[in-house]
Amino acid sequence: HIFGFISTFNGDAIKDVELIKGGFPAEYGGRLSAVLNLTQKDGNMDKVQGNASLGVISSRTSLEGPSPIKGGTWFVGGRRTYFEAIKAILPEDDKNPLPDFNFYDLNAKYSQILSDNDKVFVSGFMSSDKFSVGTYGISMDLSISNQLASARWNHIFSSSLFSTLNVSGSKYTNKFLGDNSGYKFIFNNSITDYTAKFGLEWYLNEQITVKSGLDVSNYKFTYLQNFSGNTDSTVDNKNGQLNMSVSDWNYAAYAQVNYQVSDLL
């Protein structure tokens, strides 16, 4: 958030972080470099509790507790800036105006134990960043947003075999709008991702662990650029305009065996 001054991740919403810098497991085979694996926080099973933190330009709050349904928990956490309120009481300088910026993000998760062998999780994330500045007839507006929803089902077949089914959807949007004394230009791109993953983990014995799974993803990429001066028109490849949309499917299967030969190998 705010060009990196504030972390994308709300610490109140995170349970665990794992950074795999290289040689990551086969289930991450489609990644190019390091893997950052974040586990979102589960709610408190025993009581309702919350946290709040006030900052100079932003504040955050979270609330969690047990569900009315036995075996369930919930968690909600969010952050929001209020720089616009601070800016309103500051003296204005037309020659050196202060930029407008704000962001918010919201995390939510629900966990439910269905049986001794089954547990489901539903989680969501939303965020939005906006930045704008204008002076001497030139203005620029930047907006970035993310939306994510996911559902996961963990099932235990036996003391040594369990599975995970995960279905998720996300959308990232980035938009830049400029105005130079009435001559307008725009960039607008988005990435939409729908993914289903199924994985099995088998603890064969104390030395051998087998993991395997299947992934199916559908991606949609959109990209719009318009330097024509008229941002209401979106004709492809005409007068500095480009408007395209590309969809693609991705399929993957993986398997790996971890073998602890000895304490040293």
Short mmCIF file of C-alpha atoms in Angstrom, two decimals:
data_model
loop_
_atom_site.label_atom_id
_atom_site.label_comp_id
_atom_site.label_asym_id
_atom_site.label_seq_id
_atom_site.Cartn_x
_atom_site.Cartn_y
_atom_site.Cartn_z
CA HIS A 1 0.00 0.00 0.00
CA ILE A 2 1.05 3.61 -0.70
CA PHE A 3 3.96 2.55 -2.95
CA GLY A 4 5.36 0.15 -0.35
CA PHE A 5 5.27 2.36 2.75
CA ILE A 6 2.65 0.07 4.32
CA SER A 7 2.72 -3.71 3.94
CA THR A 8 0.14 -5.47 1.79
CA PHE A 9 -0.41 -7.91 4.65
CA ASN A 10 -2.36 -7.12 7.80
CA GLY A 11 -0.39 -8.71 10.64
CA ASP A 12 -3.56 -9.21 12.70
CA ALA A 13 -4.97 -11.52 10.00
CA ILE A 14 -1.92 -13.77 9.53
CA LYS A 15 -1.40 -17.02 11.45
CA ASP A 16 1.77 -18.28 9.80
CA VAL A 17 4.26 -17.27 7.09
CA GLU A 18 6.58 -19.65 5.22
CA LEU A 19 9.23 -18.36 2.79
CA ILE A 20 10.71 -20.95 0.42
CA LYS A 21 13.60 -19.23 -1.35
CA GLY A 22 14.54 -22.06 -3.69
CA GLY A 23 14.16 -25.77 -4.36
CA PHE A 24 10.48 -25.57 -3.47
CA PRO A 25 8.20 -28.66 -3.48
CA ALA A 26 6.60 -30.00 -6.67
CA GLU A 27 3.20 -28.52 -5.75
CA TYR A 28 4.69 -25.07 -6.48
CA GLY A 29 6.25 -26.18 -9.77
CA GLY A 30 4.61 -23.39 -11.76
CA ARG A 31 6.39 -20.65 -9.80
CA LEU A 32 9.37 -18.82 -11.24
CA SER A 33 11.34 -18.00 -8.09
CA ALA A 34 10.62 -17.87 -4.36
CA VAL A 35 7.33 -18.89 -2.76
CA LEU A 36 5.67 -16.95 0.07
CA ASN A 37 3.03 -19.15 1.68
CA LEU A 38 0.67 -17.33 4.07
CA THR A 39 -1.88 -18.96 6.34
CA GLN A 40 -4.75 -16.73 7.41
CA LYS A 41 -5.70 -16.66 11.07
CA ASP A 42 -8.52 -18.83 12.42
CA GLY A 43 -10.99 -17.33 14.87
CA ASN A 44 -10.97 -17.87 18.64
CA MET A 45 -12.90 -21.05 19.51
CA ASP A 46 -13.67 -20.02 23.10
CA LYS A 47 -14.70 -16.36 23.18
CA VAL A 48 -15.23 -13.19 21.17
CA GLN A 49 -12.23 -10.86 21.26
CA GLY A 50 -10.82 -8.02 19.20
CA ASN A 51 -7.90 -5.68 18.65
CA ALA A 52 -7.64 -2.10 17.48
CA SER A 53 -4.62 0.03 16.58
CA LEU A 54 -4.54 3.75 15.77
CA GLY A 55 -1.87 5.20 13.48
CA VAL A 56 -0.96 8.61 12.11
CA ILE A 57 -2.47 8.02 8.66
CA SER A 58 -4.16 4.63 9.03
CA SER A 59 -5.72 2.38 11.64
CA ARG A 60 -6.68 -1.25 11.84
CA THR A 61 -9.10 -3.40 13.78
CA SER A 62 -9.99 -7.09 14.02
CA LEU A 63 -12.65 -9.21 15.67
CA GLU A 64 -12.91 -12.98 16.10
CA GLY A 65 -14.87 -15.57 18.00
CA PRO A 66 -16.80 -18.87 18.01
CA SER A 67 -19.63 -19.52 15.57
CA PRO A 68 -23.22 -20.16 16.75
CA ILE A 69 -22.76 -23.51 14.99
CA LYS A 70 -20.73 -25.86 17.18
CA GLY A 71 -17.20 -26.36 15.90
CA GLY A 72 -17.09 -23.13 13.90
CA THR A 73 -15.01 -19.97 14.23
CA TRP A 74 -14.87 -16.65 12.40
CA PHE A 75 -12.39 -13.81 11.94
CA VAL A 76 -12.72 -10.34 10.39
CA GLY A 77 -9.95 -7.76 10.13
CA GLY A 78 -9.56 -4.50 8.25
CA ARG A 79 -7.44 -1.39 7.76
CA ARG A 80 -8.27 2.08 6.46
CA THR A 81 -6.48 5.38 5.91
CA TYR A 82 -8.00 8.75 6.82
CA PHE A 83 -5.52 11.08 5.16
CA GLU A 84 -8.36 12.90 3.39
CA ALA A 85 -9.68 14.00 6.79
CA ILE A 86 -6.22 15.24 7.84
CA LYS A 87 -5.72 17.01 4.51
CA ALA A 88 -9.00 18.88 4.91
CA ILE A 89 -7.69 20.76 7.96
CA LEU A 90 -4.27 21.57 6.43
CA PRO A 91 -3.67 24.88 4.58
CA GLU A 92 -3.89 24.56 0.79
CA ASP A 93 -1.04 25.48 -1.57
CA ASP A 94 -2.16 25.73 -5.22
CA LYS A 95 1.44 25.69 -6.49
CA ASN A 96 2.45 22.62 -4.47
CA PRO A 97 -0.76 20.70 -3.75
CA LEU A 98 -0.76 17.64 -1.55
CA PRO A 99 -1.73 14.43 -3.33
CA ASP A 100 -4.88 12.53 -2.44
CA PHE A 101 -4.35 8.93 -1.42
CA ASN A 102 -6.22 6.29 0.50
CA PHE A 103 -6.40 2.55 0.85
CA TYR A 104 -8.41 -0.08 2.64
CA ASP A 105 -8.16 -3.84 2.96
CA LEU A 106 -10.44 -6.42 4.52
CA ASN A 107 -9.72 -10.02 5.54
CA ALA A 108 -12.38 -12.54 6.56
CA LYS A 109 -12.32 -16.26 7.33
CA TYR A 110 -14.81 -18.86 8.54
CA SER A 111 -13.77 -22.33 9.73
CA GLN A 112 -16.12 -25.21 10.46
CA ILE A 113 -15.46 -28.70 11.81
CA LEU A 114 -17.96 -31.04 10.12
CA SER A 115 -16.78 -34.28 11.68
CA ASP A 116 -13.70 -35.93 13.17
CA ASN A 117 -12.41 -36.33 9.61
CA ASP A 118 -13.67 -33.20 7.83
CA LYS A 119 -13.08 -29.49 8.17
CA VAL A 120 -13.99 -26.66 5.77
CA PHE A 121 -12.69 -23.11 5.46
CA VAL A 122 -14.09 -20.13 3.57
CA SER A 123 -11.99 -16.98 3.29
CA GLY A 124 -11.99 -13.67 1.45
CA PHE A 125 -9.80 -10.64 0.87
CA MET A 126 -10.50 -7.21 -0.61
CA SER A 127 -8.23 -4.22 -1.04
CA SER A 128 -8.21 -0.92 -2.88
CA ASP A 129 -5.57 1.80 -3.32
CA LYS A 130 -6.21 5.22 -4.85
CA PHE A 131 -3.73 8.00 -5.56
CA SER A 132 -4.30 11.27 -7.41
CA VAL A 133 -2.43 14.53 -7.87
CA GLY A 134 -2.94 17.55 -10.10
CA THR A 135 -1.34 20.93 -10.76
CA TYR A 136 -0.73 23.35 -13.64
CA GLY A 137 -3.39 21.74 -15.82
CA ILE A 138 -2.00 18.20 -15.42
CA SER A 139 -3.70 15.53 -13.32
CA MET A 140 -3.00 11.86 -12.70
CA ASP A 141 -5.15 9.23 -11.05
CA LEU A 142 -4.00 5.73 -10.10
CA SER A 143 -6.17 2.96 -8.66
CA ILE A 144 -5.27 -0.63 -7.77
CA SER A 145 -7.63 -3.25 -6.39
CA ASN A 146 -7.69 -6.93 -5.45
CA GLN A 147 -10.56 -9.29 -4.70
CA LEU A 148 -10.13 -12.90 -3.62
CA ALA A 149 -12.44 -15.66 -2.37
CA SER A 150 -11.55 -19.25 -1.60
CA ALA A 151 -13.04 -22.40 -0.11
CA ARG A 152 -11.06 -25.39 1.20
CA TRP A 153 -12.07 -28.86 2.38
CA ASN A 154 -9.67 -31.01 4.41
CA HIS A 155 -10.54 -34.71 4.69
CA ILE A 156 -8.76 -37.41 6.71
CA PHE A 157 -9.03 -40.91 5.20
CA SER A 158 -6.84 -42.54 7.85
CA SER A 159 -4.10 -41.72 10.32
CA SER A 160 -1.60 -41.65 7.43
CA LEU A 161 -3.63 -40.33 4.45
CA PHE A 162 -5.47 -37.03 4.00
CA SER A 163 -6.62 -34.79 1.16
CA THR A 164 -7.20 -31.11 0.46
CA LEU A 165 -9.60 -29.63 -2.09
CA ASN A 166 -9.30 -25.88 -2.75
CA VAL A 167 -11.42 -23.74 -5.07
CA SER A 168 -10.60 -20.04 -5.47
CA GLY A 169 -11.18 -16.98 -7.60
CA SER A 170 -9.31 -13.68 -7.70
CA LYS A 171 -9.21 -10.46 -9.70
CA TYR A 172 -6.49 -7.83 -9.85
CA THR A 173 -7.14 -4.44 -11.49
CA ASN A 174 -4.74 -1.59 -12.21
CA LYS A 175 -5.93 1.69 -13.76
CA PHE A 176 -4.03 4.88 -14.60
CA LEU A 177 -5.79 7.97 -15.96
CA GLY A 178 -4.03 11.17 -17.03
CA ASP A 179 -5.30 14.55 -18.19
CA ASN A 180 -3.00 17.15 -19.76
CA SER A 181 -5.10 20.29 -20.20
CA GLY A 182 -8.00 18.29 -21.63
CA TYR A 183 -5.91 15.76 -23.56
CA LYS A 184 -6.66 12.48 -21.81
CA PHE A 185 -4.94 9.11 -21.79
CA ILE A 186 -5.60 5.87 -19.96
CA PHE A 187 -4.05 2.52 -19.01
CA ASN A 188 -6.31 -0.20 -17.64
CA ASN A 189 -5.41 -3.84 -17.12
CA SER A 190 -6.77 -6.75 -15.10
CA ILE A 191 -5.98 -10.39 -14.32
CA THR A 192 -8.77 -12.79 -13.37
CA ASP A 193 -7.88 -16.24 -12.03
CA TYR A 194 -10.18 -19.18 -11.26
CA THR A 195 -8.38 -22.21 -9.81
CA ALA A 196 -9.27 -25.67 -8.46
CA LYS A 197 -6.67 -27.78 -6.67
CA PHE A 198 -6.80 -31.29 -5.25
CA GLY A 199 -3.93 -32.79 -3.25
CA LEU A 200 -3.19 -36.02 -1.40
CA GLU A 201 -0.58 -36.48 1.33
CA TRP A 202 0.39 -39.98 2.45
CA TYR A 203 2.68 -40.68 5.41
CA LEU A 204 3.82 -44.14 4.36
CA ASN A 205 6.06 -44.53 7.41
CA GLU A 206 8.39 -42.43 9.56
CA GLN A 207 10.88 -42.12 6.70
CA ILE A 208 8.70 -41.76 3.58
CA THR A 209 6.07 -39.12 2.72
CA VAL A 210 4.27 -39.05 -0.65
CA LYS A 211 2.48 -35.98 -2.00
CA SER A 212 0.54 -35.70 -5.27
CA GLY A 213 -2.17 -33.55 -6.78
CA LEU A 214 -3.93 -31.90 -9.70
CA ASP A 215 -4.40 -28.19 -10.52
CA VAL A 216 -6.73 -26.58 -13.06
CA SER A 217 -6.72 -22.81 -13.66
CA ASN A 218 -8.46 -20.41 -16.00
CA TYR A 219 -6.86 -17.01 -16.54
CA LYS A 220 -8.23 -13.95 -18.27
CA PHE A 221 -5.96 -10.99 -19.05
CA THR A 222 -7.33 -7.65 -20.26
CA TYR A 223 -5.26 -4.67 -21.34
CA LEU A 224 -6.39 -1.25 -22.52
CA GLN A 225 -4.24 1.71 -23.50
CA ASN A 226 -5.51 4.87 -25.14
CA PHE A 227 -3.32 7.84 -26.10
CA SER A 228 -5.82 9.33 -28.54
CA GLY A 229 -6.90 12.14 -26.22
CA ASN A 230 -10.43 10.77 -26.02
CA THR A 231 -10.71 8.05 -23.37
CA ASP A 232 -14.36 7.35 -24.23
CA SER A 233 -13.25 5.53 -27.41
CA THR A 234 -11.71 2.04 -27.19
CA VAL A 235 -11.05 1.06 -30.82
CA ASP A 236 -8.28 -1.55 -31.05
CA ASN A 237 -5.05 -0.57 -32.84
CA LYS A 238 -6.25 2.83 -34.00
CA ASN A 239 -4.77 6.24 -33.18
CA GLY A 240 -2.69 5.02 -30.24
CA GLN A 241 -5.36 2.69 -28.88
CA LEU A 242 -4.99 -0.94 -27.88
CA ASN A 243 -7.79 -3.00 -26.37
CA MET A 244 -7.26 -6.73 -25.97
CA SER A 245 -8.53 -9.66 -23.94
CA VAL A 246 -6.80 -13.05 -23.68
CA SER A 247 -8.05 -16.19 -21.92
CA ASP A 248 -6.04 -19.32 -21.18
CA TRP A 249 -6.37 -22.64 -19.38
CA ASN A 250 -3.56 -24.19 -17.38
CA TYR A 251 -3.40 -27.82 -16.23
CA ALA A 252 -0.85 -29.39 -13.91
CA ALA A 253 -0.19 -32.68 -12.15
CA TYR A 254 2.55 -33.25 -9.61
CA ALA A 255 4.01 -35.99 -7.42
CA GLN A 256 6.94 -36.13 -5.04
CA VAL A 257 8.45 -38.45 -2.47
CA ASN A 258 10.40 -37.30 0.59
CA TYR A 259 12.71 -39.99 1.97
CA GLN A 260 14.53 -39.50 5.26
CA VAL A 261 17.46 -41.88 4.71
CA SER A 262 19.07 -41.08 8.06
CA ASP A 263 19.28 -38.28 10.61
CA LEU A 264 21.94 -36.62 8.44
CA LEU A 265 20.52 -37.30 4.93
#
